JSON list of C-alpha atoms in Angstrom, two decimals:
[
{"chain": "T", "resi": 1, "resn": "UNK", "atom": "CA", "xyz": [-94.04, -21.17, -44.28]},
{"chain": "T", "resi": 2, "resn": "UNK", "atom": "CA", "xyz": [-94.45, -21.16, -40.67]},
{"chain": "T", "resi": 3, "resn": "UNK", "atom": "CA", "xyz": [-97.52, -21.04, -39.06]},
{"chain": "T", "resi": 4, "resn": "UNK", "atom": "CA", "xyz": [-99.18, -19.08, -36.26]},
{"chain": "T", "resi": 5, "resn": "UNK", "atom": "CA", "xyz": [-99.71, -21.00, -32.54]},
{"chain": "T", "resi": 6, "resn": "UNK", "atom": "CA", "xyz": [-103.28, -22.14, -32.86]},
{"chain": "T", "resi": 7, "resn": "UNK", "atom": "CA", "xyz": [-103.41, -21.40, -29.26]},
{"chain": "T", "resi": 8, "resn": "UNK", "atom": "CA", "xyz": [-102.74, -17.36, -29.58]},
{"chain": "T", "resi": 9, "resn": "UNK", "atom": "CA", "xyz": [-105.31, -17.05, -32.46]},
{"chain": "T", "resi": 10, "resn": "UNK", "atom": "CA", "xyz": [-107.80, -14.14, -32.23]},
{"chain": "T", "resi": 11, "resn": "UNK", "atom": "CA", "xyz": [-110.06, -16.41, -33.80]},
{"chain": "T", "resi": 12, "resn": "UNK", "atom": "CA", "xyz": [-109.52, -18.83, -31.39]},
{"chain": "T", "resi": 13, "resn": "UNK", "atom": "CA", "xyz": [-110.49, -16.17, -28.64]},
{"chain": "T", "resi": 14, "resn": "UNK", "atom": "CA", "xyz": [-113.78, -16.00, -31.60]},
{"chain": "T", "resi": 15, "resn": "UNK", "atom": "CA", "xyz": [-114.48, -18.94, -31.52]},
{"chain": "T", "resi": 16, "resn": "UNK", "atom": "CA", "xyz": [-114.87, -19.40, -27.84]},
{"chain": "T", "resi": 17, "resn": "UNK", "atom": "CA", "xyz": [-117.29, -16.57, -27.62]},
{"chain": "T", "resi": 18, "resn": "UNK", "atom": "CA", "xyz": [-119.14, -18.15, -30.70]},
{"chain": "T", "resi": 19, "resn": "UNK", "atom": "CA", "xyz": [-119.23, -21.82, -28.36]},
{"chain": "T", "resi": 20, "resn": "UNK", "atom": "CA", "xyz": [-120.36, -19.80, -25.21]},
{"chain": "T", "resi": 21, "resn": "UNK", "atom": "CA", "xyz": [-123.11, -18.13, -26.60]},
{"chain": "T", "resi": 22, "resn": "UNK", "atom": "CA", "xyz": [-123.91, -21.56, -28.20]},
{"chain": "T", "resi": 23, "resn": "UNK", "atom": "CA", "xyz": [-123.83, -23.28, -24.49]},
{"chain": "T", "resi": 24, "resn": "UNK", "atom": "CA", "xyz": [-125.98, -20.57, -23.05]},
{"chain": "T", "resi": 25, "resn": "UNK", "atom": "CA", "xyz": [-128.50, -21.50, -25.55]},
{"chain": "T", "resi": 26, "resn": "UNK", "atom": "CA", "xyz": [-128.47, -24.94, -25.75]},
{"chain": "T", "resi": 27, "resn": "UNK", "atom": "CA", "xyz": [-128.29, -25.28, -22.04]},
{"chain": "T", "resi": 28, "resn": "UNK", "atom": "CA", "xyz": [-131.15, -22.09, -22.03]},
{"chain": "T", "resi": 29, "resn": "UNK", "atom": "CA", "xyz": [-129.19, -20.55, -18.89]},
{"chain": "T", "resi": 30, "resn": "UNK", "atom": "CA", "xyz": [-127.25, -17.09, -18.64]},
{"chain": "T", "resi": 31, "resn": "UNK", "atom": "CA", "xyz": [-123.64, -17.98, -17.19]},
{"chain": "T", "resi": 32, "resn": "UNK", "atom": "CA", "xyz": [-120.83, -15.73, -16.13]},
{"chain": "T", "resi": 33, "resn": "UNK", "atom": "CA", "xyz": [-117.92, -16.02, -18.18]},
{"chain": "T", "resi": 34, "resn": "UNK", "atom": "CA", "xyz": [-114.58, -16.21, -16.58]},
{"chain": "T", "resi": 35, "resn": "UNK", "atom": "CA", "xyz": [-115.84, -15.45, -12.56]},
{"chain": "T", "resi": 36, "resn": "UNK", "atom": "CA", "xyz": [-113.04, -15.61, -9.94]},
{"chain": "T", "resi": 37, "resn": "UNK", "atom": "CA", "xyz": [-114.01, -17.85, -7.15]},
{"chain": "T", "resi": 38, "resn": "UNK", "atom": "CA", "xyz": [-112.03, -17.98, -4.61]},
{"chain": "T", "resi": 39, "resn": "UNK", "atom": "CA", "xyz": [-110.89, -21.96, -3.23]},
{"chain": "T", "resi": 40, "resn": "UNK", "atom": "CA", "xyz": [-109.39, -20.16, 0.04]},
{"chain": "T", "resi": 41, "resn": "UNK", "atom": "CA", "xyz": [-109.01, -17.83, 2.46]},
{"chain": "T", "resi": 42, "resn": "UNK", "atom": "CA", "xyz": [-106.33, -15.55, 0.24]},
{"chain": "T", "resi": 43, "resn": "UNK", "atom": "CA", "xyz": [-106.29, -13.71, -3.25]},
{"chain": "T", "resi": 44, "resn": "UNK", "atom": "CA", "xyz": [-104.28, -16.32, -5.08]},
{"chain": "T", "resi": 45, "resn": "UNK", "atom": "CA", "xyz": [-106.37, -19.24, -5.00]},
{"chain": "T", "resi": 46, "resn": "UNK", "atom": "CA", "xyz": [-108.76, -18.81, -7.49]},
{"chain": "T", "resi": 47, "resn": "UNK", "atom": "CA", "xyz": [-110.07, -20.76, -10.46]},
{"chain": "T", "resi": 48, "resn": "UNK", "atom": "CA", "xyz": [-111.87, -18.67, -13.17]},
{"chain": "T", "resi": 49, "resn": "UNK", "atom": "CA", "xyz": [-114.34, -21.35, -15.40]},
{"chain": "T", "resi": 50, "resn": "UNK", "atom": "CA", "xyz": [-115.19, -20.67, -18.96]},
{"chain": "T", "resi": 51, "resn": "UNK", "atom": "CA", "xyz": [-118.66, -20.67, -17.88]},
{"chain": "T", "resi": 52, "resn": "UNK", "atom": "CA", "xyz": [-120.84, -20.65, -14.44]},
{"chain": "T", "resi": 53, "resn": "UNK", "atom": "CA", "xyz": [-123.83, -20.81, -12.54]},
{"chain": "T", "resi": 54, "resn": "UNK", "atom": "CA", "xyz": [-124.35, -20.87, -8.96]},
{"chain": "T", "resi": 55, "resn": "UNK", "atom": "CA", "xyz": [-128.32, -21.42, -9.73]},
{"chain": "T", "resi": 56, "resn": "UNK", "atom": "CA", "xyz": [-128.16, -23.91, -12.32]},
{"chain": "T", "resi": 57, "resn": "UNK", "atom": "CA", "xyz": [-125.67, -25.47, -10.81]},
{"chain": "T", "resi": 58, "resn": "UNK", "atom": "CA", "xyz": [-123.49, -25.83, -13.94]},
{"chain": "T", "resi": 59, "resn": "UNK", "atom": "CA", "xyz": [-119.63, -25.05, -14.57]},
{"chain": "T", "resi": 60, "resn": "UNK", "atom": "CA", "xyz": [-117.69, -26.19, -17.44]},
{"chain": "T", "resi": 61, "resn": "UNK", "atom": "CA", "xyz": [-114.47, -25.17, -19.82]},
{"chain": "T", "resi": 62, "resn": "UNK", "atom": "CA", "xyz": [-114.26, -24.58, -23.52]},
{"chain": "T", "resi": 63, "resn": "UNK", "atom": "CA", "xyz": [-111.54, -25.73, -25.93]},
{"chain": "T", "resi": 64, "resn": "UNK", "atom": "CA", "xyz": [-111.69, -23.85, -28.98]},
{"chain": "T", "resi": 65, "resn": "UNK", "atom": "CA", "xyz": [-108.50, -26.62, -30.37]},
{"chain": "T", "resi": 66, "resn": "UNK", "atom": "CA", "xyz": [-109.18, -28.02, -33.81]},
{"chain": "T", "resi": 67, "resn": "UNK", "atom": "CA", "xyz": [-108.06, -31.77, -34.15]},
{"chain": "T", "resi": 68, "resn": "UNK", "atom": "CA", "xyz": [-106.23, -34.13, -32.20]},
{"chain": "T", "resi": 69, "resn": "UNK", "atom": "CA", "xyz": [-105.06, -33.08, -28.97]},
{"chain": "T", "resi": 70, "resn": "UNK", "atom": "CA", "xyz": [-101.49, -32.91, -28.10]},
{"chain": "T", "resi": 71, "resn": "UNK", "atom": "CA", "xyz": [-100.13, -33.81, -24.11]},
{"chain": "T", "resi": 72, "resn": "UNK", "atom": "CA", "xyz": [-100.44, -29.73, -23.53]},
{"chain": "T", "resi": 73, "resn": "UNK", "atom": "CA", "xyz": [-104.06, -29.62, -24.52]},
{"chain": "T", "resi": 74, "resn": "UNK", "atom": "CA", "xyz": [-104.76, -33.04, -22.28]},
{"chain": "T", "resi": 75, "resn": "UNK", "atom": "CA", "xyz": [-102.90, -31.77, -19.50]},
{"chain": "T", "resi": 76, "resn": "UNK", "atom": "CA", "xyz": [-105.36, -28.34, -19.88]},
{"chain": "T", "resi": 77, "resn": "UNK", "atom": "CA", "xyz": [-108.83, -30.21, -19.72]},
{"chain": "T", "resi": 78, "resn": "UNK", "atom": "CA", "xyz": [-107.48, -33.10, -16.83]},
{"chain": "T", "resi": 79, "resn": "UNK", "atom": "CA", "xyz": [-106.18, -28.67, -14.84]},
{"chain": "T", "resi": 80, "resn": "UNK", "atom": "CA", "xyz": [-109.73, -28.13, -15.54]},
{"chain": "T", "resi": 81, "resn": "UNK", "atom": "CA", "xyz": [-111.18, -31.17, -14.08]},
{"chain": "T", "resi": 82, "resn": "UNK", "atom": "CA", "xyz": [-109.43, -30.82, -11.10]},
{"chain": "T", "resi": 83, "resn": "UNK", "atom": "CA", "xyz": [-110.69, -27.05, -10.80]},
{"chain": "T", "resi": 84, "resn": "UNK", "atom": "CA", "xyz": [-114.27, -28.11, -11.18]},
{"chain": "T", "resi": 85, "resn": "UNK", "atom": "CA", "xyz": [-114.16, -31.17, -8.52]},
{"chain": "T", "resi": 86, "resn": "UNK", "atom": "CA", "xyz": [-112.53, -28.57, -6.28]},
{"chain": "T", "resi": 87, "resn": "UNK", "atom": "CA", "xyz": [-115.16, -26.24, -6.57]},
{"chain": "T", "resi": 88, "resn": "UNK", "atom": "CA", "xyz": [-117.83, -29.01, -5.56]},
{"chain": "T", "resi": 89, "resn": "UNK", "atom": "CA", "xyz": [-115.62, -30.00, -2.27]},
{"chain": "T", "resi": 90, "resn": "UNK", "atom": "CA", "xyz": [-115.51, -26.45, -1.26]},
{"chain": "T", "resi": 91, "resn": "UNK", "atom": "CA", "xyz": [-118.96, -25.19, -1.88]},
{"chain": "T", "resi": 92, "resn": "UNK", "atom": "CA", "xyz": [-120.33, -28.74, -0.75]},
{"chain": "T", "resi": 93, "resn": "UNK", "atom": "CA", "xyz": [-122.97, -28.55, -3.97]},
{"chain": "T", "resi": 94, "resn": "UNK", "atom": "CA", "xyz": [-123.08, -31.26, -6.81]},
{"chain": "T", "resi": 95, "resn": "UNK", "atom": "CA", "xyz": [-122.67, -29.13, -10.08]},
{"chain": "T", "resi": 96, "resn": "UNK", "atom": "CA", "xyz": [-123.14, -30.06, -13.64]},
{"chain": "T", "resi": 97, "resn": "UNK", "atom": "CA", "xyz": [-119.53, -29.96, -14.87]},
{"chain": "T", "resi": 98, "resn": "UNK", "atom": "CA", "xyz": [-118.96, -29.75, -18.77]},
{"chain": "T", "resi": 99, "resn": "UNK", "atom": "CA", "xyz": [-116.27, -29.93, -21.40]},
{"chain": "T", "resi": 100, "resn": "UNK", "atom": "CA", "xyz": [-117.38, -28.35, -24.17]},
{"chain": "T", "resi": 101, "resn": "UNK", "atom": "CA", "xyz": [-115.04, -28.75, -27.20]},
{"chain": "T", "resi": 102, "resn": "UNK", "atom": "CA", "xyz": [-115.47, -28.04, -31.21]},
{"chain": "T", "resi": 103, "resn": "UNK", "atom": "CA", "xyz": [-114.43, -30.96, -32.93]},
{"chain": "T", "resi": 104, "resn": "UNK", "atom": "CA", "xyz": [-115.13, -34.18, -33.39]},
{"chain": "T", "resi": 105, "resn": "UNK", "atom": "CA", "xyz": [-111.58, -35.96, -33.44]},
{"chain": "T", "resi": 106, "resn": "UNK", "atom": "CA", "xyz": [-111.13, -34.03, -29.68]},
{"chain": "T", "resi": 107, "resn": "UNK", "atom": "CA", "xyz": [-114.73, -35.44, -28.36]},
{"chain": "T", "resi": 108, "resn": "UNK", "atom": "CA", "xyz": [-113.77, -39.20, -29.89]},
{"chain": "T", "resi": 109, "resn": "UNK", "atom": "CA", "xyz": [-110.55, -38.63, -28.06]},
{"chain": "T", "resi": 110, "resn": "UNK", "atom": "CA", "xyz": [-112.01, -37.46, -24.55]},
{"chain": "T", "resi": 111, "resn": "UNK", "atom": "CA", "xyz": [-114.49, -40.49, -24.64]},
{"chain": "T", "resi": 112, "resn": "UNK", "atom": "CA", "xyz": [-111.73, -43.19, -25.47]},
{"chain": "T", "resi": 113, "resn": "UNK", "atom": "CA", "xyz": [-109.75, -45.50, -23.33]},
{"chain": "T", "resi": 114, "resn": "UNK", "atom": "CA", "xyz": [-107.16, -42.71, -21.81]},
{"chain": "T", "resi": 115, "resn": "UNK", "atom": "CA", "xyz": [-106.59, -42.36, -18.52]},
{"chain": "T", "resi": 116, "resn": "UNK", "atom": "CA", "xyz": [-108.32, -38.58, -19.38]},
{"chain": "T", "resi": 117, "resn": "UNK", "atom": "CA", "xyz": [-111.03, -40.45, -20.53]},
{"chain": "T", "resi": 118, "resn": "UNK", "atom": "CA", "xyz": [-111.77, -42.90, -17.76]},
{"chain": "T", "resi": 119, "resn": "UNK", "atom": "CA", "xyz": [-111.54, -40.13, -15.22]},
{"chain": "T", "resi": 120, "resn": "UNK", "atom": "CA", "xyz": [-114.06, -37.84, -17.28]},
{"chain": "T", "resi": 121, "resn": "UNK", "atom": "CA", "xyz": [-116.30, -41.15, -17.15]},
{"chain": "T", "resi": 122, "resn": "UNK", "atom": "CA", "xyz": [-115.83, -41.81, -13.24]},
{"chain": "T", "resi": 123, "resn": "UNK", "atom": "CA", "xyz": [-116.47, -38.04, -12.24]},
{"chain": "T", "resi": 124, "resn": "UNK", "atom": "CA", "xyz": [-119.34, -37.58, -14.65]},
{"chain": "T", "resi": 125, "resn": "UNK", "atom": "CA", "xyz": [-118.35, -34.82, -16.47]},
{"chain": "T", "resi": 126, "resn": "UNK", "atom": "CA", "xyz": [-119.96, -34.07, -19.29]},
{"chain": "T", "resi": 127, "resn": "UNK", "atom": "CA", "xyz": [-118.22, -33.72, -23.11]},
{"chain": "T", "resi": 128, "resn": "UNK", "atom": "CA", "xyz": [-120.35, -31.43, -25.28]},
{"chain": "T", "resi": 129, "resn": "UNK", "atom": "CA", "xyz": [-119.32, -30.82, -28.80]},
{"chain": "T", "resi": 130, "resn": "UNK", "atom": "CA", "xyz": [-120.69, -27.80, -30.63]},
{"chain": "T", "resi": 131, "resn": "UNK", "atom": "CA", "xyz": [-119.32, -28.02, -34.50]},
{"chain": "T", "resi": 132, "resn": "UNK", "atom": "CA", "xyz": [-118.29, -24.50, -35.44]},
{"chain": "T", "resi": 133, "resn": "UNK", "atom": "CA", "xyz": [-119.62, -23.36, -38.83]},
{"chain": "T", "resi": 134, "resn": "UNK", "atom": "CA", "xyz": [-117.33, -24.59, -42.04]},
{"chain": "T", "resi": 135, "resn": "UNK", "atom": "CA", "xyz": [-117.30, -20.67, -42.74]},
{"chain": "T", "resi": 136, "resn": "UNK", "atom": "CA", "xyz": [-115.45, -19.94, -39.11]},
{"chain": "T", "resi": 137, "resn": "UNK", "atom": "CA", "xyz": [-113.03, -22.84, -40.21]},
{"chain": "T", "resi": 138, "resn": "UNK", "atom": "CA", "xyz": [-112.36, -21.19, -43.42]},
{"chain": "T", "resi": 139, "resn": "UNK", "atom": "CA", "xyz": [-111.64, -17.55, -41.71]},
{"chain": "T", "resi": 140, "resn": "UNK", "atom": "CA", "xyz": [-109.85, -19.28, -38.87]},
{"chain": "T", "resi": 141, "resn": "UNK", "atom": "CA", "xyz": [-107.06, -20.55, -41.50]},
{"chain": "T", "resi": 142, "resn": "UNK", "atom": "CA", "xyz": [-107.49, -17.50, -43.68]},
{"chain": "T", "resi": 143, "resn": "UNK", "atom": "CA", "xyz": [-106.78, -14.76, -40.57]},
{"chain": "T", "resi": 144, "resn": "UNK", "atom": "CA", "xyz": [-103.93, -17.25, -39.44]},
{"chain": "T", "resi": 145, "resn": "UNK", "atom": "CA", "xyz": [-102.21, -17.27, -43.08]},
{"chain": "T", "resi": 146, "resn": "UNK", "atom": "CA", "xyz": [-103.00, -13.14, -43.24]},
{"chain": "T", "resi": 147, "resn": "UNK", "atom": "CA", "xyz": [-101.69, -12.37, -39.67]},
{"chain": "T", "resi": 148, "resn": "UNK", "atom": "CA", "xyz": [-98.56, -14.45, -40.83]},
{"chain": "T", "resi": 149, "resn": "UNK", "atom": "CA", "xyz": [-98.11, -12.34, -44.05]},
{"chain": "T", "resi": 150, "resn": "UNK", "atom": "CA", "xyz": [-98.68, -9.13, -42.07]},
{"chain": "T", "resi": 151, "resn": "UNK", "atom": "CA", "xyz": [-95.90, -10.23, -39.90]},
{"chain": "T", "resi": 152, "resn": "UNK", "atom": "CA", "xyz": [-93.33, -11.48, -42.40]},
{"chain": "T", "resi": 153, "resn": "UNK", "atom": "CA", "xyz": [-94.09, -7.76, -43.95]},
{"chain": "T", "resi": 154, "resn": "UNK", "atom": "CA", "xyz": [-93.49, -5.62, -41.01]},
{"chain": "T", "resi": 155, "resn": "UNK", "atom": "CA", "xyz": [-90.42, -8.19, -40.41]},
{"chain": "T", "resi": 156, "resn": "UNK", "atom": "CA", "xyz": [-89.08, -7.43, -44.16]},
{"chain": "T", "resi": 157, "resn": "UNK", "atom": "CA", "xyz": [-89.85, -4.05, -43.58]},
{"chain": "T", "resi": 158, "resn": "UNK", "atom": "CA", "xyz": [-87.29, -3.90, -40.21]},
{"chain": "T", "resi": 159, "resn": "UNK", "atom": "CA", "xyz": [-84.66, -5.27, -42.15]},
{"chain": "T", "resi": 160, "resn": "UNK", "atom": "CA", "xyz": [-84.81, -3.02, -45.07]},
{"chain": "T", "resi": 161, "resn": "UNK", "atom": "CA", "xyz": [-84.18, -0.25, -42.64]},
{"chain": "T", "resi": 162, "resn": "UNK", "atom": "CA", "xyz": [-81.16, -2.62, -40.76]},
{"chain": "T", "resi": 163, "resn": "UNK", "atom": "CA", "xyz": [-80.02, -2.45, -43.85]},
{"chain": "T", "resi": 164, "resn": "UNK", "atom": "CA", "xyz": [-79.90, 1.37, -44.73]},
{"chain": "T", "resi": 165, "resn": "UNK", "atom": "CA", "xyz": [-78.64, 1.98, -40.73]},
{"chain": "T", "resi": 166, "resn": "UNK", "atom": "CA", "xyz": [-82.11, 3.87, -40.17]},
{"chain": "T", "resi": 167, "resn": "UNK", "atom": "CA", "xyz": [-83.00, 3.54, -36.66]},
{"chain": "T", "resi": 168, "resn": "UNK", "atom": "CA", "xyz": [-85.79, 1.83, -35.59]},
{"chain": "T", "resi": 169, "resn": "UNK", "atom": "CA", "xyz": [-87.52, 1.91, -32.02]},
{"chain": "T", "resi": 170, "resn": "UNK", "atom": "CA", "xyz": [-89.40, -0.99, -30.69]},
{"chain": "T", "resi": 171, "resn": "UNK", "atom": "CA", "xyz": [-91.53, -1.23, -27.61]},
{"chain": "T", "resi": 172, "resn": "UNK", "atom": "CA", "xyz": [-91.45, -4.96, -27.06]},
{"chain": "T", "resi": 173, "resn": "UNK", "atom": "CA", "xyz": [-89.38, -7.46, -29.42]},
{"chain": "T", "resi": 174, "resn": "UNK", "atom": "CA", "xyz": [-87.99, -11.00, -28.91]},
{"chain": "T", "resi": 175, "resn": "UNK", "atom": "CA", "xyz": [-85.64, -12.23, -31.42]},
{"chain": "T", "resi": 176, "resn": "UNK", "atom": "CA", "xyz": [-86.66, -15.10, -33.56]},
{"chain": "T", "resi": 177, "resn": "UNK", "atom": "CA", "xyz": [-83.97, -17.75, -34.54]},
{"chain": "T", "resi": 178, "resn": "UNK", "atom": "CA", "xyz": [-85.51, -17.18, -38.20]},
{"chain": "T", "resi": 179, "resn": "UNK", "atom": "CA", "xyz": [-84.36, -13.53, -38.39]},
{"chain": "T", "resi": 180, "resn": "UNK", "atom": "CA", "xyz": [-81.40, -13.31, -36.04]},
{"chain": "T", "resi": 181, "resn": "UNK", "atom": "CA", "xyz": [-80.73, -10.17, -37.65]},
{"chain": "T", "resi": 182, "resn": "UNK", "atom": "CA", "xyz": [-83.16, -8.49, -35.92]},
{"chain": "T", "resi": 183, "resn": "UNK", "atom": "CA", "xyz": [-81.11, -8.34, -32.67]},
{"chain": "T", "resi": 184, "resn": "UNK", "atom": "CA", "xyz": [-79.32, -5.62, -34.20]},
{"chain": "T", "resi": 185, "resn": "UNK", "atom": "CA", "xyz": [-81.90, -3.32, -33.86]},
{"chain": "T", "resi": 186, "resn": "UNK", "atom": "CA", "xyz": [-81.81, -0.57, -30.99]},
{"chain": "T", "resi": 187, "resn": "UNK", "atom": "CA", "xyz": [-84.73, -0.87, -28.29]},
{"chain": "T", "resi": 188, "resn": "UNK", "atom": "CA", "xyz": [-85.13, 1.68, -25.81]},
{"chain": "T", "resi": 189, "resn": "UNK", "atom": "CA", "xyz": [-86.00, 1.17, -22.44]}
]
């Protein structure tokens, strides 16, 4: 059975508003989530941090990724790093920067001996690790198995009428190497 990106989850997407509401209270300051700031004089250089405060002084990322990182996830968090010392060269104030990840084998990893982790150490960035509730685990997996079935169904479903030449409009589609039959079907522009 094949399972759903971790990274496109809708309860990934929870769980990140679950951590940020966390941060705000822990850290007993109201951020904006996700606030353009511009790095230049134009409209396309921007960064967008998970959380911010002018006042406080604070800016920091979430990663909502359960277990050990992989080189995409590490190549994400060293992105964000470089956002975050940006933002201190160009508004010439020291902020608090933070990581702020949900498990523990991720917050081991960030303080190791990496390269990552050196560089967190030697820019004093901060790794905060909020454990999400064993019940938001549990629905995490459970949505990602049920959003799987619901797709395997509507899949089975498209090829049962392939099968009986019924013809089937699609909005958006991509074929999947898994069902290759499903390139027969007619999409519209």
């Amino acid at each position: 059975m094949t399972e759903l990106h971790k990274s496109s989850s809708h309860v990934q997407m929870l769980a990140e508003d679950i951590i940020f509401q966390e941060v705000e209270k822990i850290l007993d300051t109201k951020f904006e989530k996700n606030k353009k700031l511009y790095m230049a004089n134009n409209s396309y250089t921007y960064i967008q941090p998970d959380f911010y405060s002018w006042e406080a002084g604070i800016v920091g990322e979430i990663f909502a990724h359960i277990g050990k990182s992989k080189k995409a996830q590490y190549n994400k968090i060293s992105n964000d790093i470089l956002k975050m010392l940006l933002l201190e060269k160009k508004s010439g104030k020291q902020f608090r920067k933070i990581i702020v990840v949900c498990d523990d084998i991720e917050y081991q990893q960030l303080q190791g001996k990496s390269v990552l982790a050196e560089s967190i150490r030697e820019f004093g960035i901060e790794i905060m690790c909020i454990d999400l509730d064993e019940t938001l685990r549990i629905d995490h997996h459970f949505l990602k198995k049920n959003l799987f079935v619901e797709a395997k169904m509507i899949i089975n479903l498209l090829l049962f009428l392939n099968l009986y030449k019924i013809p089937v409009y699609l909005h958006r589609y991509e074929i999947n190497p898994m069902y290759p039959q499903l390139q027969y079907f007619y999409v519209p522009y």
